[in-house]
Short mmCIF file of C-alpha atoms in Angstrom, two decimals:
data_model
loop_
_atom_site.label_atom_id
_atom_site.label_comp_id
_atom_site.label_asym_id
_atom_site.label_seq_id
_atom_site.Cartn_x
_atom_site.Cartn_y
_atom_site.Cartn_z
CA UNK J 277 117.16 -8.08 -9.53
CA UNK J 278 119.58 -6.08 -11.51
CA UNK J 279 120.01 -3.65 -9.20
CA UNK J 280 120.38 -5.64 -6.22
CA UNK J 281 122.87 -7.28 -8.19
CA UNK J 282 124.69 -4.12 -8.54
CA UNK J 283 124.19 -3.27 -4.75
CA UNK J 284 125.90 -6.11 -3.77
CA UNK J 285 128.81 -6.09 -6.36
CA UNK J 286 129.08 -2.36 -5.41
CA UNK J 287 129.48 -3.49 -1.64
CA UNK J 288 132.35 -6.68 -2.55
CA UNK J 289 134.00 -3.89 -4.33
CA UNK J 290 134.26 -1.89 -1.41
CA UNK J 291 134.88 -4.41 1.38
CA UNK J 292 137.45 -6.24 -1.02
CA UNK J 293 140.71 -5.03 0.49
CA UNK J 294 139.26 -4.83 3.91
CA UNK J 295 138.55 -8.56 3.60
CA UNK J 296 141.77 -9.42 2.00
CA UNK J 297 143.63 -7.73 4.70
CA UNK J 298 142.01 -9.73 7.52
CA UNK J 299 142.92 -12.67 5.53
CA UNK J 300 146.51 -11.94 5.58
CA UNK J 301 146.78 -11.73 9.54
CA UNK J 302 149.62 -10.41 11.37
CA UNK J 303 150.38 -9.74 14.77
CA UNK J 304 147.76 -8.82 17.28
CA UNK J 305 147.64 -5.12 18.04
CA UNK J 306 144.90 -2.36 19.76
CA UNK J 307 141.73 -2.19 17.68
CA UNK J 308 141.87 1.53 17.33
CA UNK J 309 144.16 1.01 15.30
CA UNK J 310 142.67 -1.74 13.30
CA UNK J 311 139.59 0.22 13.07
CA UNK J 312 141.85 3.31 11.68
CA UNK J 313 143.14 1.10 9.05
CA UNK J 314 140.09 -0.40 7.98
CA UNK J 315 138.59 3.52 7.74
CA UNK J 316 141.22 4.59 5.70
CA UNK J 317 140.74 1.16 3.34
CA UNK J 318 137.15 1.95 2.74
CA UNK J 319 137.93 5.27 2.15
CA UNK J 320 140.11 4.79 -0.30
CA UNK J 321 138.06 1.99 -2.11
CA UNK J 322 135.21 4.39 -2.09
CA UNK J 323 137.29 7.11 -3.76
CA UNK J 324 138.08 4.79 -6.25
CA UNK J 325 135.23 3.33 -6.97
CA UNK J 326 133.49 6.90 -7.65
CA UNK J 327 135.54 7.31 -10.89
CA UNK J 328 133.22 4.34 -11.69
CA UNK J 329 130.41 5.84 -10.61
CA UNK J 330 130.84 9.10 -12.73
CA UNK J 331 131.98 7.90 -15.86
CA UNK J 332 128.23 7.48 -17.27
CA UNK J 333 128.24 4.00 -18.04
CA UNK J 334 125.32 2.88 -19.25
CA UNK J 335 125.78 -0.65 -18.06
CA UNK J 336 125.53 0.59 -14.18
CA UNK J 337 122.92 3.50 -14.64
CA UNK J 338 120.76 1.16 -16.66
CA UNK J 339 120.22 -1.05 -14.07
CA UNK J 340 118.91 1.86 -11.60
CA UNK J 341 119.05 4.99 -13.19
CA UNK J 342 121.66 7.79 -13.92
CA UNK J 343 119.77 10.24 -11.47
CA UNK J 344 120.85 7.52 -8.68
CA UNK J 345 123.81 6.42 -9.93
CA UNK J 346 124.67 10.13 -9.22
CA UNK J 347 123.24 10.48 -6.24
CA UNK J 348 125.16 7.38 -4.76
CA UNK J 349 127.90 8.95 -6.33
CA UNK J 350 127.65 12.37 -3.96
CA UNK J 351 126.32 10.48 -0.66
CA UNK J 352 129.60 8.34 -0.74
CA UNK J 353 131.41 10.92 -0.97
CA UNK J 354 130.38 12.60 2.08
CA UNK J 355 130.88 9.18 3.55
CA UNK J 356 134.64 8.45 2.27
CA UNK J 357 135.29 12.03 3.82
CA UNK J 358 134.48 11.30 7.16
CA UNK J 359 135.64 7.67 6.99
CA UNK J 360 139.15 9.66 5.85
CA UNK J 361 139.49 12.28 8.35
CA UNK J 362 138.83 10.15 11.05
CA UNK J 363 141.37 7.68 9.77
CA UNK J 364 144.74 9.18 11.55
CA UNK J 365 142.25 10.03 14.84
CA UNK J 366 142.04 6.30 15.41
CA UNK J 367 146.17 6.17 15.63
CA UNK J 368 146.18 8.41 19.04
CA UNK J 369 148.31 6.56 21.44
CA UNK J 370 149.74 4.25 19.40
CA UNK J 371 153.66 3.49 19.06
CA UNK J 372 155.56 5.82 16.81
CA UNK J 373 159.15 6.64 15.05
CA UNK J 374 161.80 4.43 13.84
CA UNK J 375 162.56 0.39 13.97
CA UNK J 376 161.91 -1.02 17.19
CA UNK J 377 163.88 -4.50 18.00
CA UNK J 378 160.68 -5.98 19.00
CA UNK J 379 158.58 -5.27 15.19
CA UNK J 380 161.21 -6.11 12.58
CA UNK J 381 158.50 -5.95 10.44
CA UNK J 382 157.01 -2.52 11.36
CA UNK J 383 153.01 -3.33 11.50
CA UNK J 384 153.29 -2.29 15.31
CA UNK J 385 155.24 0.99 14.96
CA UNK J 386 153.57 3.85 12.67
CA UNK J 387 156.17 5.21 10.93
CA UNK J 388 157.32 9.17 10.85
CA UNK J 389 159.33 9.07 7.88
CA UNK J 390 157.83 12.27 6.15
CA UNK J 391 158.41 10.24 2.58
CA UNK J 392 156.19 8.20 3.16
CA UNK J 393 153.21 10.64 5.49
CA UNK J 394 153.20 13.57 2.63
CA UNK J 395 151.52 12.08 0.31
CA UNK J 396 148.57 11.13 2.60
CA UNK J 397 148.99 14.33 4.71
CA UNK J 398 148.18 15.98 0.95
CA UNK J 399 145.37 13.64 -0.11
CA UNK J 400 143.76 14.82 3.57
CA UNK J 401 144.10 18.42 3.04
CA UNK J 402 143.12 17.71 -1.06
CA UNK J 403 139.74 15.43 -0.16
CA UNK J 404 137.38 18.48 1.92
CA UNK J 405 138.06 20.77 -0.62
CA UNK J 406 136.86 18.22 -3.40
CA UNK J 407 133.59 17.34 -1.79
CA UNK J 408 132.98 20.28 -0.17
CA UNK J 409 133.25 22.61 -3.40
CA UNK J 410 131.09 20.05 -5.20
CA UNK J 411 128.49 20.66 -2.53
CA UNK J 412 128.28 24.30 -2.98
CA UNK J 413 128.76 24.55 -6.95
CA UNK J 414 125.32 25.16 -7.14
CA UNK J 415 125.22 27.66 -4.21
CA UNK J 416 128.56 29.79 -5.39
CA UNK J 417 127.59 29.82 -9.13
CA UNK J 418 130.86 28.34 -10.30
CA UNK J 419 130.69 27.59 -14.10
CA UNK J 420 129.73 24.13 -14.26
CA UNK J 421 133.16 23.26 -17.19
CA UNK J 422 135.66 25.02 -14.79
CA UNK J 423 135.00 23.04 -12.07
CA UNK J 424 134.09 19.80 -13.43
CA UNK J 425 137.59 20.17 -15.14
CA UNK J 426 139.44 21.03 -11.47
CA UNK J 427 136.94 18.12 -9.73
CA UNK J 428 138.75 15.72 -12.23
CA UNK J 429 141.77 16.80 -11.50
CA UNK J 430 142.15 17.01 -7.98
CA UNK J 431 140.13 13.40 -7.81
CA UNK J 432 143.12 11.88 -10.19
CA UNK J 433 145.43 13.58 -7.64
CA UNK J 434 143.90 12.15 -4.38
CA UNK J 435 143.63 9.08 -6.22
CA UNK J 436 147.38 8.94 -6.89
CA UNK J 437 148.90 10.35 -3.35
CA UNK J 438 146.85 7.97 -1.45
CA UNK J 439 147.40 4.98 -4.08
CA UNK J 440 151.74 6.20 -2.88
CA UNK J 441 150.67 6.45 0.99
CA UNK J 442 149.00 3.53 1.22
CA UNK J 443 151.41 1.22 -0.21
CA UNK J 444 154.46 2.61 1.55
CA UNK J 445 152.85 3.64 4.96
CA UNK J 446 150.11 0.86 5.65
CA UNK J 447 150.83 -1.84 7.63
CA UNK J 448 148.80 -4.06 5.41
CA UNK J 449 149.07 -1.97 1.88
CA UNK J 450 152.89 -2.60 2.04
CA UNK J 451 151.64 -6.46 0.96
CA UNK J 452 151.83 -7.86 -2.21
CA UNK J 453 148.00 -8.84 -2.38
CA UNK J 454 147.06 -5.85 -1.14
CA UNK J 455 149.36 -3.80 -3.24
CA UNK J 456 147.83 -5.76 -6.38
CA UNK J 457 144.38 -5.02 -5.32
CA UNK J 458 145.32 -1.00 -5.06
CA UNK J 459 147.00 -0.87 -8.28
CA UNK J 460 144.41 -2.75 -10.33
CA UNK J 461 141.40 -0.59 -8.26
CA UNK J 462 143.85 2.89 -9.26
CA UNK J 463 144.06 1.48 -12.64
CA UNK J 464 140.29 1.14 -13.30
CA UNK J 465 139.55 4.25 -11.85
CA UNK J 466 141.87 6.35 -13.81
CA UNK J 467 140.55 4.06 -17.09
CA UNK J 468 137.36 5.37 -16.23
CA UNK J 469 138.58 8.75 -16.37
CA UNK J 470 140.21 8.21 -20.13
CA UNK J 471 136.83 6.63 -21.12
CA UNK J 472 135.06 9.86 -20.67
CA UNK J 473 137.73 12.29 -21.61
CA UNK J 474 139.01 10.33 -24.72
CA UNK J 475 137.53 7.17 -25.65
CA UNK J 476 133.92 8.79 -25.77
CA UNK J 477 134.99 11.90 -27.39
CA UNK J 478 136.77 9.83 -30.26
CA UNK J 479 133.47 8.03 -30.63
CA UNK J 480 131.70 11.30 -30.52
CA UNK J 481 134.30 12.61 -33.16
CA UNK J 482 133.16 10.10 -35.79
CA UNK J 483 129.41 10.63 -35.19
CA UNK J 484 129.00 14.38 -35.23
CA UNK J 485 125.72 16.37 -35.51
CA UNK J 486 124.60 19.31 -37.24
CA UNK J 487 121.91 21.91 -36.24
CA UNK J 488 118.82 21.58 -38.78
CA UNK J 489 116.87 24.10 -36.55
CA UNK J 490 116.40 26.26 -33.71
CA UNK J 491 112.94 27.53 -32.70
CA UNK J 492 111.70 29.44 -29.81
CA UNK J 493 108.49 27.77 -28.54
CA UNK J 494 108.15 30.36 -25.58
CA UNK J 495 109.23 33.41 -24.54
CA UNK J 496 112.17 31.43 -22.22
CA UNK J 497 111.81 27.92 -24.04
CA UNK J 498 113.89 26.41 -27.36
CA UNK J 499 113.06 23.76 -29.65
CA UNK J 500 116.82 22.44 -31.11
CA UNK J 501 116.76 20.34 -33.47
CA UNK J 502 119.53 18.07 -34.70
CA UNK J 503 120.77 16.15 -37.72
CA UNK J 504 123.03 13.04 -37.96
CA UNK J 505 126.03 13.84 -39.92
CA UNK J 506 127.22 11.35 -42.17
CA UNK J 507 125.90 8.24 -39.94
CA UNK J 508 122.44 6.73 -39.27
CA UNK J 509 122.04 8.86 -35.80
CA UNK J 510 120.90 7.55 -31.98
CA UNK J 511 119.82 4.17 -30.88
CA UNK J 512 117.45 5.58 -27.83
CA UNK J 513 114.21 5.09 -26.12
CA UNK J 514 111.90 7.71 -25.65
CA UNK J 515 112.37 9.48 -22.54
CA UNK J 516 116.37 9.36 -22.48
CA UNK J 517 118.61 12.13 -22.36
CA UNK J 518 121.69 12.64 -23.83
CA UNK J 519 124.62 15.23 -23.19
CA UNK J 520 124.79 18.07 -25.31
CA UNK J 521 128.10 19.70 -26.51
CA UNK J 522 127.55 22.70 -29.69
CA UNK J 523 129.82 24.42 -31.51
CA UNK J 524 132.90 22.95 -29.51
CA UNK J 525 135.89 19.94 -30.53
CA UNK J 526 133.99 16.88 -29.51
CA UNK J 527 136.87 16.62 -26.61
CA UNK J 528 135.45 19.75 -25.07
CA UNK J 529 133.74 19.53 -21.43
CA UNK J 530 131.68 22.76 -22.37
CA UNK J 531 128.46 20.21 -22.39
CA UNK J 532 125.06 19.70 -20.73
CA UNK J 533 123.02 16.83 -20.56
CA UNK J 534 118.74 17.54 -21.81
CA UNK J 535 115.93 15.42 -22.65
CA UNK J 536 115.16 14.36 -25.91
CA UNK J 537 111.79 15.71 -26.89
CA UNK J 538 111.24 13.79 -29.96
CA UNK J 539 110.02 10.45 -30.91
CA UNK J 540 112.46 7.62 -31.75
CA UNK J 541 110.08 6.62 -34.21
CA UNK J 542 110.06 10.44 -35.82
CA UNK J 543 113.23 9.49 -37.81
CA UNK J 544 116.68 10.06 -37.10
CA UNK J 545 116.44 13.38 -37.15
CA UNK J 546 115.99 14.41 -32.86
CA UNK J 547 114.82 17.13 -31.10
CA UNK J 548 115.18 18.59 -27.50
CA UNK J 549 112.98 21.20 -26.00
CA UNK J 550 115.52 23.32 -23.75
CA UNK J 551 114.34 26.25 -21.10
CA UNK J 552 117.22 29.40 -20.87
CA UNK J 553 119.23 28.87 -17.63
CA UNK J 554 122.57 28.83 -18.28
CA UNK J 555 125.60 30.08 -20.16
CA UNK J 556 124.24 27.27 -23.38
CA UNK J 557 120.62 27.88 -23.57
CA UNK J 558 121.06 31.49 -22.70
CA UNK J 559 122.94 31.66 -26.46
CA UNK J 560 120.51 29.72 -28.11
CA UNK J 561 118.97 32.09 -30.52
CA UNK J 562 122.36 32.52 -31.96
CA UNK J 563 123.29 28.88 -32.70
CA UNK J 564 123.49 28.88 -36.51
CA UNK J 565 121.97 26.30 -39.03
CA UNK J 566 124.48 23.34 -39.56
CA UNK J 567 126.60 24.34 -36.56
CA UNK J 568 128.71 20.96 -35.37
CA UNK J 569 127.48 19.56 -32.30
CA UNK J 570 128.16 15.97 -30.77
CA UNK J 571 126.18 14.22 -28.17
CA UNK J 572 126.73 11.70 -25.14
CA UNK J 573 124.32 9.14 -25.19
CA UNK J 574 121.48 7.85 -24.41
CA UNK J 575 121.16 7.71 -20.85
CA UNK J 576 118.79 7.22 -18.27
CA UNK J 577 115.78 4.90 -17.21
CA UNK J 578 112.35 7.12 -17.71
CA UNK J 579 111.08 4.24 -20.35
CA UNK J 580 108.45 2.78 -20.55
CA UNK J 581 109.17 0.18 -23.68
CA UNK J 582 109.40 -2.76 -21.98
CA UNK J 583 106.55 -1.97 -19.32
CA UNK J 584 103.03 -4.09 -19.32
CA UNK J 585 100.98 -1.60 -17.27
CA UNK J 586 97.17 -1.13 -18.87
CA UNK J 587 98.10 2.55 -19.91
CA UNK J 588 100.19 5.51 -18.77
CA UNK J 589 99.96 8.68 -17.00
CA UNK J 590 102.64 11.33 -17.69
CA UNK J 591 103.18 13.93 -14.93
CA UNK J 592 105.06 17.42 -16.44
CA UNK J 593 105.82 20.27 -14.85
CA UNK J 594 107.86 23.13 -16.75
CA UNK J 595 110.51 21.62 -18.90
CA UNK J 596 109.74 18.55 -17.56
CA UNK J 597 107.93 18.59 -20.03
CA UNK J 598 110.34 17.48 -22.63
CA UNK J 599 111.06 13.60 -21.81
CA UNK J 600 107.33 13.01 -21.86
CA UNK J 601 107.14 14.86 -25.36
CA UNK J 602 108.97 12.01 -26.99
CA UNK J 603 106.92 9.62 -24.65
CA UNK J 604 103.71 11.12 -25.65
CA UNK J 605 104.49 10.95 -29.45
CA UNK J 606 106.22 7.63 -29.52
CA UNK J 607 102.85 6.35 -28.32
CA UNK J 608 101.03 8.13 -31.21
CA UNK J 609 103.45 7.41 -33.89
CA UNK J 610 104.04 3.50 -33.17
CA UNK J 611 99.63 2.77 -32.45
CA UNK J 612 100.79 1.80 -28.93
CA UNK J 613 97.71 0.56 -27.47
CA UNK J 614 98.23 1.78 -24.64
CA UNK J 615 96.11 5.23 -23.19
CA UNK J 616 98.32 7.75 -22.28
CA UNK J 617 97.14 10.47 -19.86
CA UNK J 618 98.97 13.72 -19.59
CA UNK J 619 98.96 15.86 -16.98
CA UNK J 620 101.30 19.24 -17.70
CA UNK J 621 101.79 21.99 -15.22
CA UNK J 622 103.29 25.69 -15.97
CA UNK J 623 103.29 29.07 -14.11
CA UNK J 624 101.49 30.90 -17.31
CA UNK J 625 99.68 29.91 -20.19
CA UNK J 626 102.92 31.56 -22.11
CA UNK J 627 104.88 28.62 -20.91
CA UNK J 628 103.16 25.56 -22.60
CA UNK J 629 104.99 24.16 -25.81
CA UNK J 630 103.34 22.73 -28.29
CA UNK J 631 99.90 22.91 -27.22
CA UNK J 632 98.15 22.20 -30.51
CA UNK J 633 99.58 19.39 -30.89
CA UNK J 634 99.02 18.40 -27.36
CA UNK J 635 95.23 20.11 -27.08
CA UNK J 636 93.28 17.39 -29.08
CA UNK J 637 94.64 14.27 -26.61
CA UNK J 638 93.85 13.42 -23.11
CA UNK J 639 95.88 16.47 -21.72
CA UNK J 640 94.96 18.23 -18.68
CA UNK J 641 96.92 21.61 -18.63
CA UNK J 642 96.93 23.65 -15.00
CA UNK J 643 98.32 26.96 -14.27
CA UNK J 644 99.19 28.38 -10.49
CA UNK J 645 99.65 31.83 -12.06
CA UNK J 646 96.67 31.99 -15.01
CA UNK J 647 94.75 34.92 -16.86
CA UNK J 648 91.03 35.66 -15.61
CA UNK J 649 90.31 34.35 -19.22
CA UNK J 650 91.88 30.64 -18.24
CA UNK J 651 89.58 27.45 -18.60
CA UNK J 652 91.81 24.85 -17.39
CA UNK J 653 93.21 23.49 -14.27
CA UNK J 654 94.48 25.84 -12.00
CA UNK J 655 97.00 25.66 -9.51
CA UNK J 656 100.20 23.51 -8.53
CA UNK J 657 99.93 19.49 -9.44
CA UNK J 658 99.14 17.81 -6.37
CA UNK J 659 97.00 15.53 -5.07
CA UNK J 660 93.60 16.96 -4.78
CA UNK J 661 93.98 18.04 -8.83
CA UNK J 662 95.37 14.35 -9.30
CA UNK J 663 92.09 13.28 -8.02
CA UNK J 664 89.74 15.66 -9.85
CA UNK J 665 91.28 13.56 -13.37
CA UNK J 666 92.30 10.67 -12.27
CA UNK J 667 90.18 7.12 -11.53
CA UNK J 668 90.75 4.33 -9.11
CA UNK J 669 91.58 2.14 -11.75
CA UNK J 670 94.73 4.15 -13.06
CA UNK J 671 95.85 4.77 -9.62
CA UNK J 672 95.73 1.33 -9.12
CA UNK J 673 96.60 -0.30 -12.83
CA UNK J 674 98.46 2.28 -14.47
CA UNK J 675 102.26 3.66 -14.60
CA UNK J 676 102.82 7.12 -13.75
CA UNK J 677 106.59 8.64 -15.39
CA UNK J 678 107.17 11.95 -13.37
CA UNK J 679 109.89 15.20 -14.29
CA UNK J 680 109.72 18.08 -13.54
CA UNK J 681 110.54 20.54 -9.80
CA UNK J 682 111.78 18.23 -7.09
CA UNK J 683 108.90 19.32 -5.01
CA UNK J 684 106.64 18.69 -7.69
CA UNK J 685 107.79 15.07 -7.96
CA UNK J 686 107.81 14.41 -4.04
CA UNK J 687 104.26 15.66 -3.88
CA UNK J 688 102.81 13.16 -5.98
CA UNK J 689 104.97 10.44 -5.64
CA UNK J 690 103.61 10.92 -2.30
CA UNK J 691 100.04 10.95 -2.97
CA UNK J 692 100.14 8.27 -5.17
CA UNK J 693 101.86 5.50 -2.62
CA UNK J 694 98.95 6.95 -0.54
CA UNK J 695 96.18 6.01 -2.98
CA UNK J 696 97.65 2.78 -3.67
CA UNK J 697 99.88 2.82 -6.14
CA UNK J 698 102.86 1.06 -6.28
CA UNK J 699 106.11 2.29 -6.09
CA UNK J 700 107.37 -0.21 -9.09
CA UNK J 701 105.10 1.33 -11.56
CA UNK J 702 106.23 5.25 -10.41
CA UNK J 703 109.17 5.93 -12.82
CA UNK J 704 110.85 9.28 -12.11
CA UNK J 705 114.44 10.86 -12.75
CA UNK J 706 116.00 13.52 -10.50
CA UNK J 707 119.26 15.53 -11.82
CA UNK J 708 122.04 16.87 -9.76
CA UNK J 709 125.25 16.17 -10.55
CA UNK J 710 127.93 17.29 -8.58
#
């Protein structure tokens, strides 16, 4: 229910001006050029609207998860792309230039005063290279702080040049209702933008960290561990992440976000088992003892608090490995009644963290690369090793919480919808964030 709730308010958001536009009236004219406005309108509302969709608010990604909330957050941005450059297209043919005795009030003639058309004729060049480099980050190997500080900025600057063209160049934006609308939409967007670049870092200011510890658990994997400093630490569920920021001011973007490996019930000390990828974790063994660090959170839906299913299975692969850690011994440390069933897959036998700990519970370790001396599972998790360990009864009763590879996850998200499980009690998390 919540998140249909947020679907639809999503949607009213969206259509609002549209709708308020067709409320106003006016005089008839050719609908390709009503369709052109109403593309640029929805454009624009979606452009706004992902400064919402970006700025980690709990009280949206809650409701469906942060992994969506993203992921809603790149699609419509493909969409308010095309929806944009389409936009002028739809004006082909249509009257043009200065007053015309006949449309006193100019909402038949487009207008060619250059004033007006630059700041949309910017916004248009500005908006492909926004998406477009977000789409090949990943592919190009920009460093994730450079360009999430230049996506920011040329966002605020489409934001504002279109907020300027569409008041002063739209036959309906030109409006006092509409003209509210705009400004109150621009307003919340670039409030949304302060809220992450200030208003959280001043909260993060007064609640730093320190580093109690930092110990490698495998030859490429990192146990960090973290002390409140000076408060009483984070209010989180097991299986949330938070966004991780060492050794910088608290109003630094040089962050990442990583799942929390330890227990809420452990104490307020927390932990986060991190695998060496990037330009953090590839520095980790020279983070210092009581180095400052701040974090952004907790985020993200992989919980299982609140669920009544007869027991759980947990589904790791690699580092995956770390929200189910603080699953796994939440269970233990609380006597949750509930069975938990984990099922943990790694290239070597090199690769598994804390297996002592994990080797006298119901853990099923497989390898798709082990030693001739191996006498576990072997190969990939899918679904014929899924049924060698699992019963009817869990496929049926049980929850399943999956992270790890995306093909991992699709595997046996698939395989369990096709022995019968449903897809309300298959919690995963999938992170991309352009």
């Amino acid at each position: 229910m919540r998140a249909l709730f947020l679907i639809l308010a999503y949607l009213m958001v969206l259509l609002l001006p549209l709708g308020l536009s067709w409320s106003l009236g006016g005089p008839p004219r050719p609908w390709h050029q009503e369709i052109a406005s109403g593309l640029g309108m929805v454009a624009y509302s979606i452009i706004l609207v992902e400064f919402v969709l970006s700025g980690r608010f709990r009280s949206i990604s809650a409701g469906i998860g942060m992994d969506v909330t993203m992921r809603v957050h790149q699609v419509m941005a493909r969409v308010a792309l095309v929806f944009a450059l389409l936009h002028p297209l739809f004006y082909q043919g249509s009257n043009s230039g200065g007053p015309r005795p006949w449309d006193g009030t100019r909402q038949l003639t487009l207008t060619t005063d250059l004033s007006v058309l630059v700041t949309g004729l910017i916004a248009y060049l500005l908006l492909p290279v926004l998406v477009l480099s977000a789409i090949a980050r990943t592919k190009q190997n920009y460093r994730y702080e450079a360009w999430r500080l230049m996506h920011g900025a040329i966002a605020l600057a489409i934001a504002a040049l279109l907020l300027h063209h569409t008041i002063t160049a739209g036959r309906y934006g030109s409006q006092l209702a509409l003209t509210t609308i705009w400004s109150i939409m621009a307003a919340v967007a670039v409030g949304s933008l302060l809220f992450v670049y200030l208003i959280e870092p001043m909260r993060q200011h007064r609640q730093p960290w320190k580093v109690e510890s930092v110990r490698r658990l495998t030859p490429r994997q990192w146990e960090l561990k973290l002390r409140p400093d000076g408060h009483d630490g984070l209010a989180f569920q097991a299986g949330q992440f938070a966004w991780l920021n060492i050794g910088n001011s608290a109003f630094s973007v040089y962050e990442n976000p990583f799942s929390i490996s330890s227990a809420p019930a452990a104490g307020p000390e927390i932990s986060f088992v991190i695998k060496e990828l990037g330009d953090l974790t590839s520095a980790l063994e020279h983070i210092k003892q009581d180095t400052r660090a701040f974090l952004d959170g907790p985020h993200g839906g992989l919980t299982v608090d609140d669920r009544t299913e007869a027991g759980i299975v947990l589904v790791a692969g690699g580092v995956g490995i770390a929200p189910m850690l603080s699953i796994f011994f939440q269970n233990r440390l609380t006597s949750d009644p509930r069975p938990v069933k984990l099922i943990y897959g790694n290239r070597e036998e090199s690769q598994i963290v804390y297996r002592e700990e994990l080797a006298a519970e119901d853990v099923v370790f497989t390898l798709s690369e082990p030693k001739e001396d191996w006498n576990g599972e072997t190969g990939v998790i899918d679904g014929a090793l899924l049924d060698r360990v699992l019963s009817p009864e869990q496929y049926s009763q049980w929850l399943f919480v999956l992270c790890g590879p995306a093909i991992m996850m699709d595997i046996v998200e698939d395989h369990l919808i096709a022995r019968g499980t449903p897809s309300h009690r298959i919690l995963s998390e999938r992170f991309d964030y352009d």
